[in-house]
Amino acid sequence: MSGQVLVDLAWWDRPPDAVDDQVLRRCGGPTLDVGCGPGRMVVELARRGVPALGIDVVARAVRQVLARGGHALTRSVFDELPCEGRWQTVLLLDGCVGIGGDPKILLARIRELLAPGGVAYIEHDPEPDRAEYTTARLRYAGGEEATVDWTEVGWCLLARVAGEVDLVVKDTWTAGGRSFAAFSRPVERRAEWS
């Protein structure tokens, strides 16, 4: 483990921008936003008529989502969640691919949450070789802070661990200095009898 990342959660408390819109337009069907924060994506998806649920371990953030008219639960991605194995879309944005400190365990969990053929949209570090296991100091309004296990994940690590948990690369793109990848859960083929 090296260093510590400071994450100012005020940045997440902003309206969706043009880069966020590139992700939002790709969300088809019920969407789970992991680490939703105050809910900019969840609320905007609901406004667009896409069923969306946010989850976050920070109760204050979940209350903000609810106050804005979105749906959210105070839960960890590793807790029991509604509709496991049936989500068409899962979002891991704003560094949330670092949640828990072990991207392989996190992506295996994301695969469990996705429906066959479902897609996870993951924002990763723009530096392709970034693989830094660390902690994140989350700073809330009013000076409150919490420290969590975290990993800064670049494309090389992300692609490797996604392959190890049977997620398939569908797309990659960059916009506004941010880097994204789309991974799908394969559709299991039925055995053919002759």
Tab-separated table of C-alpha atoms in Angstrom:
chain	number	residue	atom	x	y	z
A	1	MET	CA	0.000	0.000	0.000
A	2	SER	CA	1.394	3.402	-0.857
A	3	GLY	CA	0.213	6.897	-0.093
A	4	GLN	CA	-3.270	8.138	0.440
A	5	VAL	CA	-5.711	9.737	-1.986
A	6	LEU	CA	-7.844	12.684	-0.903
A	7	VAL	CA	-11.324	12.548	-2.444
A	8	ASP	CA	-13.388	15.711	-2.015
A	9	LEU	CA	-16.980	14.529	-2.341
A	10	ALA	CA	-18.166	18.049	-3.187
A	11	TRP	CA	-16.990	17.329	-6.764
A	12	TRP	CA	-19.613	14.584	-7.005
A	13	ASP	CA	-22.322	17.006	-5.908
A	14	ARG	CA	-22.666	18.700	-9.287
A	15	PRO	CA	-25.028	18.366	-12.230
A	16	PRO	CA	-24.096	15.819	-14.928
A	17	ASP	CA	-21.809	17.323	-17.553
A	18	ALA	CA	-21.233	16.500	-21.232
A	19	VAL	CA	-18.821	13.677	-20.346
A	20	ASP	CA	-21.341	12.147	-17.937
A	21	ASP	CA	-23.923	12.385	-20.712
A	22	GLN	CA	-21.828	10.044	-22.876
A	23	VAL	CA	-22.302	7.389	-20.183
A	24	LEU	CA	-25.941	8.250	-19.478
A	25	ARG	CA	-26.898	7.799	-23.146
A	26	ARG	CA	-25.503	4.252	-23.050
A	27	CYS	CA	-27.607	3.146	-20.060
A	28	GLY	CA	-30.316	0.862	-21.372
A	29	GLY	CA	-32.661	-0.788	-18.934
A	30	PRO	CA	-32.484	-0.964	-15.151
A	31	THR	CA	-29.253	0.644	-13.922
A	32	LEU	CA	-27.380	0.233	-10.638
A	33	ASP	CA	-24.999	3.075	-9.739
A	34	VAL	CA	-22.365	1.729	-7.326
A	35	GLY	CA	-20.935	4.454	-5.090
A	36	CYS	CA	-23.593	6.870	-6.325
A	37	GLY	CA	-22.680	9.685	-3.948
A	38	PRO	CA	-25.332	12.444	-3.965
A	39	GLY	CA	-26.885	10.872	-7.044
A	40	ARG	CA	-26.225	13.049	-10.065
A	41	MET	CA	-26.379	10.026	-12.384
A	42	VAL	CA	-29.287	8.273	-10.627
A	43	VAL	CA	-31.456	11.401	-10.605
A	44	GLU	CA	-30.673	12.210	-14.238
A	45	LEU	CA	-31.427	8.642	-15.366
A	46	ALA	CA	-34.790	8.811	-13.576
A	47	ARG	CA	-35.490	12.138	-15.281
A	48	ARG	CA	-34.831	10.398	-18.618
A	49	GLY	CA	-37.193	7.555	-17.753
A	50	VAL	CA	-34.506	4.919	-17.077
A	51	PRO	CA	-35.120	2.882	-13.888
A	52	ALA	CA	-32.101	3.502	-11.651
A	53	LEU	CA	-30.988	2.677	-8.131
A	54	GLY	CA	-27.963	4.117	-6.389
A	55	ILE	CA	-26.058	2.498	-3.561
A	56	ASP	CA	-23.560	4.197	-1.280
A	57	VAL	CA	-22.140	3.485	2.163
A	58	VAL	CA	-22.518	7.156	3.116
A	59	ALA	CA	-25.996	7.714	4.587
A	60	ARG	CA	-25.773	11.479	4.035
A	61	ALA	CA	-25.211	10.941	0.295
A	62	VAL	CA	-28.170	8.554	0.070
A	63	ARG	CA	-30.399	11.106	1.822
A	64	GLN	CA	-29.380	13.648	-0.830
A	65	VAL	CA	-30.372	11.242	-3.626
A	66	LEU	CA	-33.770	10.685	-2.012
A	67	ALA	CA	-34.304	14.419	-1.477
A	68	ARG	CA	-33.632	14.978	-5.186
A	69	GLY	CA	-36.238	12.417	-6.199
A	70	GLY	CA	-33.928	9.490	-6.952
A	71	HIS	CA	-33.884	5.991	-5.489
A	72	ALA	CA	-30.942	4.867	-3.349
A	73	LEU	CA	-29.986	2.532	-0.530
A	74	THR	CA	-27.308	2.850	2.137
A	75	ARG	CA	-25.450	-0.338	1.246
A	76	SER	CA	-22.064	-1.633	0.240
A	77	VAL	CA	-21.772	-3.285	-3.149
A	78	PHE	CA	-20.745	-6.400	-1.208
A	79	ASP	CA	-24.042	-6.486	0.746
A	80	GLU	CA	-27.135	-8.315	-0.467
A	81	LEU	CA	-28.767	-6.100	-3.112
A	82	PRO	CA	-32.080	-6.066	-4.961
A	83	CYS	CA	-32.274	-7.747	-8.382
A	84	GLU	CA	-28.882	-9.478	-8.207
A	85	GLY	CA	-28.085	-11.020	-11.582
A	86	ARG	CA	-30.724	-8.924	-13.347
A	87	TRP	CA	-29.218	-5.438	-13.760
A	88	GLN	CA	-28.895	-4.405	-17.423
A	89	THR	CA	-26.368	-1.702	-16.545
A	90	VAL	CA	-23.981	-1.179	-13.633
A	91	LEU	CA	-22.036	2.071	-13.230
A	92	LEU	CA	-18.651	2.401	-11.503
A	93	LEU	CA	-17.739	6.040	-12.086
A	94	ASP	CA	-15.625	8.728	-10.426
A	95	GLY	CA	-12.961	6.305	-9.229
A	96	CYS	CA	-15.439	3.847	-7.691
A	97	VAL	CA	-13.584	0.993	-9.399
A	98	GLY	CA	-11.195	1.481	-6.460
A	99	ILE	CA	-13.822	0.523	-3.854
A	100	GLY	CA	-12.604	-2.090	-1.402
A	101	GLY	CA	-8.985	-2.021	-2.537
A	102	ASP	CA	-9.142	-5.199	-4.663
A	103	PRO	CA	-10.445	-4.658	-8.202
A	104	LYS	CA	-10.696	-8.388	-8.916
A	105	ILE	CA	-13.064	-8.975	-5.990
A	106	LEU	CA	-15.073	-5.884	-6.954
A	107	LEU	CA	-15.390	-6.862	-10.628
A	108	ALA	CA	-16.375	-10.414	-9.703
A	109	ARG	CA	-19.166	-8.880	-7.627
A	110	ILE	CA	-20.193	-6.606	-10.506
A	111	ARG	CA	-20.454	-9.676	-12.756
A	112	GLU	CA	-22.780	-11.289	-10.193
A	113	LEU	CA	-25.018	-8.216	-10.269
A	114	LEU	CA	-25.253	-7.991	-14.069
A	115	ALA	CA	-27.840	-9.846	-16.112
A	116	PRO	CA	-26.413	-12.050	-18.878
A	117	GLY	CA	-25.615	-9.604	-21.675
A	118	GLY	CA	-25.658	-6.684	-19.204
A	119	VAL	CA	-22.965	-4.011	-19.354
A	120	ALA	CA	-20.788	-2.368	-16.696
A	121	TYR	CA	-19.522	1.124	-17.506
A	122	ILE	CA	-16.337	1.720	-15.580
A	123	GLU	CA	-14.315	4.911	-15.285
A	124	HIS	CA	-10.633	4.160	-14.764
A	125	ASP	CA	-7.427	6.108	-14.254
A	126	PRO	CA	-6.190	7.711	-17.515
A	127	GLU	CA	-2.667	6.388	-16.802
A	128	PRO	CA	-2.804	2.877	-18.389
A	129	ASP	CA	-0.240	1.295	-16.063
A	130	ARG	CA	-1.684	2.738	-12.841
A	131	ALA	CA	-2.145	0.038	-10.222
A	132	GLU	CA	-1.764	1.677	-6.854
A	133	TYR	CA	-3.209	0.041	-3.756
A	134	THR	CA	-3.824	2.751	-1.221
A	135	THR	CA	-6.450	4.266	1.034
A	136	ALA	CA	-8.790	7.098	0.187
A	137	ARG	CA	-9.606	9.855	2.609
A	138	LEU	CA	-13.145	10.895	1.782
A	139	ARG	CA	-13.904	14.487	2.730
A	140	TYR	CA	-17.521	15.478	3.270
A	141	ALA	CA	-19.087	18.901	3.614
A	142	GLY	CA	-18.547	20.292	7.077
A	143	GLY	CA	-15.068	18.767	7.381
A	144	GLU	CA	-16.162	15.190	8.148
A	145	GLU	CA	-13.777	12.569	6.820
A	146	ALA	CA	-13.638	8.783	6.477
A	147	THR	CA	-10.852	6.504	5.295
A	148	VAL	CA	-11.504	3.460	3.085
A	149	ASP	CA	-9.425	0.880	1.229
A	150	TRP	CA	-8.941	2.014	-2.356
A	151	THR	CA	-7.101	1.188	-5.560
A	152	GLU	CA	-6.229	3.535	-8.369
A	153	VAL	CA	-6.839	1.380	-11.443
A	154	GLY	CA	-5.511	1.991	-14.958
A	155	TRP	CA	-6.514	0.193	-18.142
A	156	CYS	CA	-3.919	-2.605	-17.943
A	157	LEU	CA	-5.004	-3.794	-14.482
A	158	LEU	CA	-8.683	-3.264	-15.266
A	159	ALA	CA	-8.573	-5.290	-18.488
A	160	ARG	CA	-6.624	-8.104	-16.837
A	161	VAL	CA	-8.899	-8.529	-13.829
A	162	ALA	CA	-12.048	-8.151	-15.941
A	163	GLY	CA	-10.860	-11.027	-18.107
A	164	GLU	CA	-10.108	-13.122	-15.027
A	165	VAL	CA	-13.722	-12.768	-13.819
A	166	ASP	CA	-15.228	-13.373	-17.280
A	167	LEU	CA	-16.233	-9.844	-18.245
A	168	VAL	CA	-15.754	-9.041	-21.936
A	169	VAL	CA	-14.536	-5.679	-23.282
A	170	LYS	CA	-17.219	-4.018	-25.427
A	171	ASP	CA	-15.815	-0.510	-25.798
A	172	THR	CA	-13.309	2.011	-24.490
A	173	TRP	CA	-13.244	5.784	-24.846
A	174	THR	CA	-11.847	8.982	-23.379
A	175	ALA	CA	-13.564	12.333	-22.997
A	176	GLY	CA	-12.748	15.480	-21.062
A	177	GLY	CA	-9.570	13.929	-19.643
A	178	ARG	CA	-11.549	10.972	-18.259
A	179	SER	CA	-11.192	7.324	-19.376
A	180	PHE	CA	-13.971	4.745	-19.612
A	181	ALA	CA	-14.489	1.108	-20.536
A	182	ALA	CA	-17.605	-0.969	-21.108
A	183	PHE	CA	-17.569	-4.651	-20.115
A	184	SER	CA	-20.370	-7.140	-20.669
A	185	ARG	CA	-21.320	-10.315	-18.867
A	186	PRO	CA	-21.420	-13.036	-21.511
A	187	VAL	CA	-24.688	-14.760	-22.280
A	188	GLU	CA	-24.334	-18.417	-21.359
A	189	ARG	CA	-25.062	-20.670	-24.310
A	190	ARG	CA	-27.245	-23.709	-23.810
A	191	ALA	CA	-25.779	-27.056	-24.723
A	192	GLU	CA	-27.076	-28.322	-28.059
A	193	TRP	CA	-28.214	-31.915	-28.191
A	194	SER	CA	-27.890	-33.802	-31.431
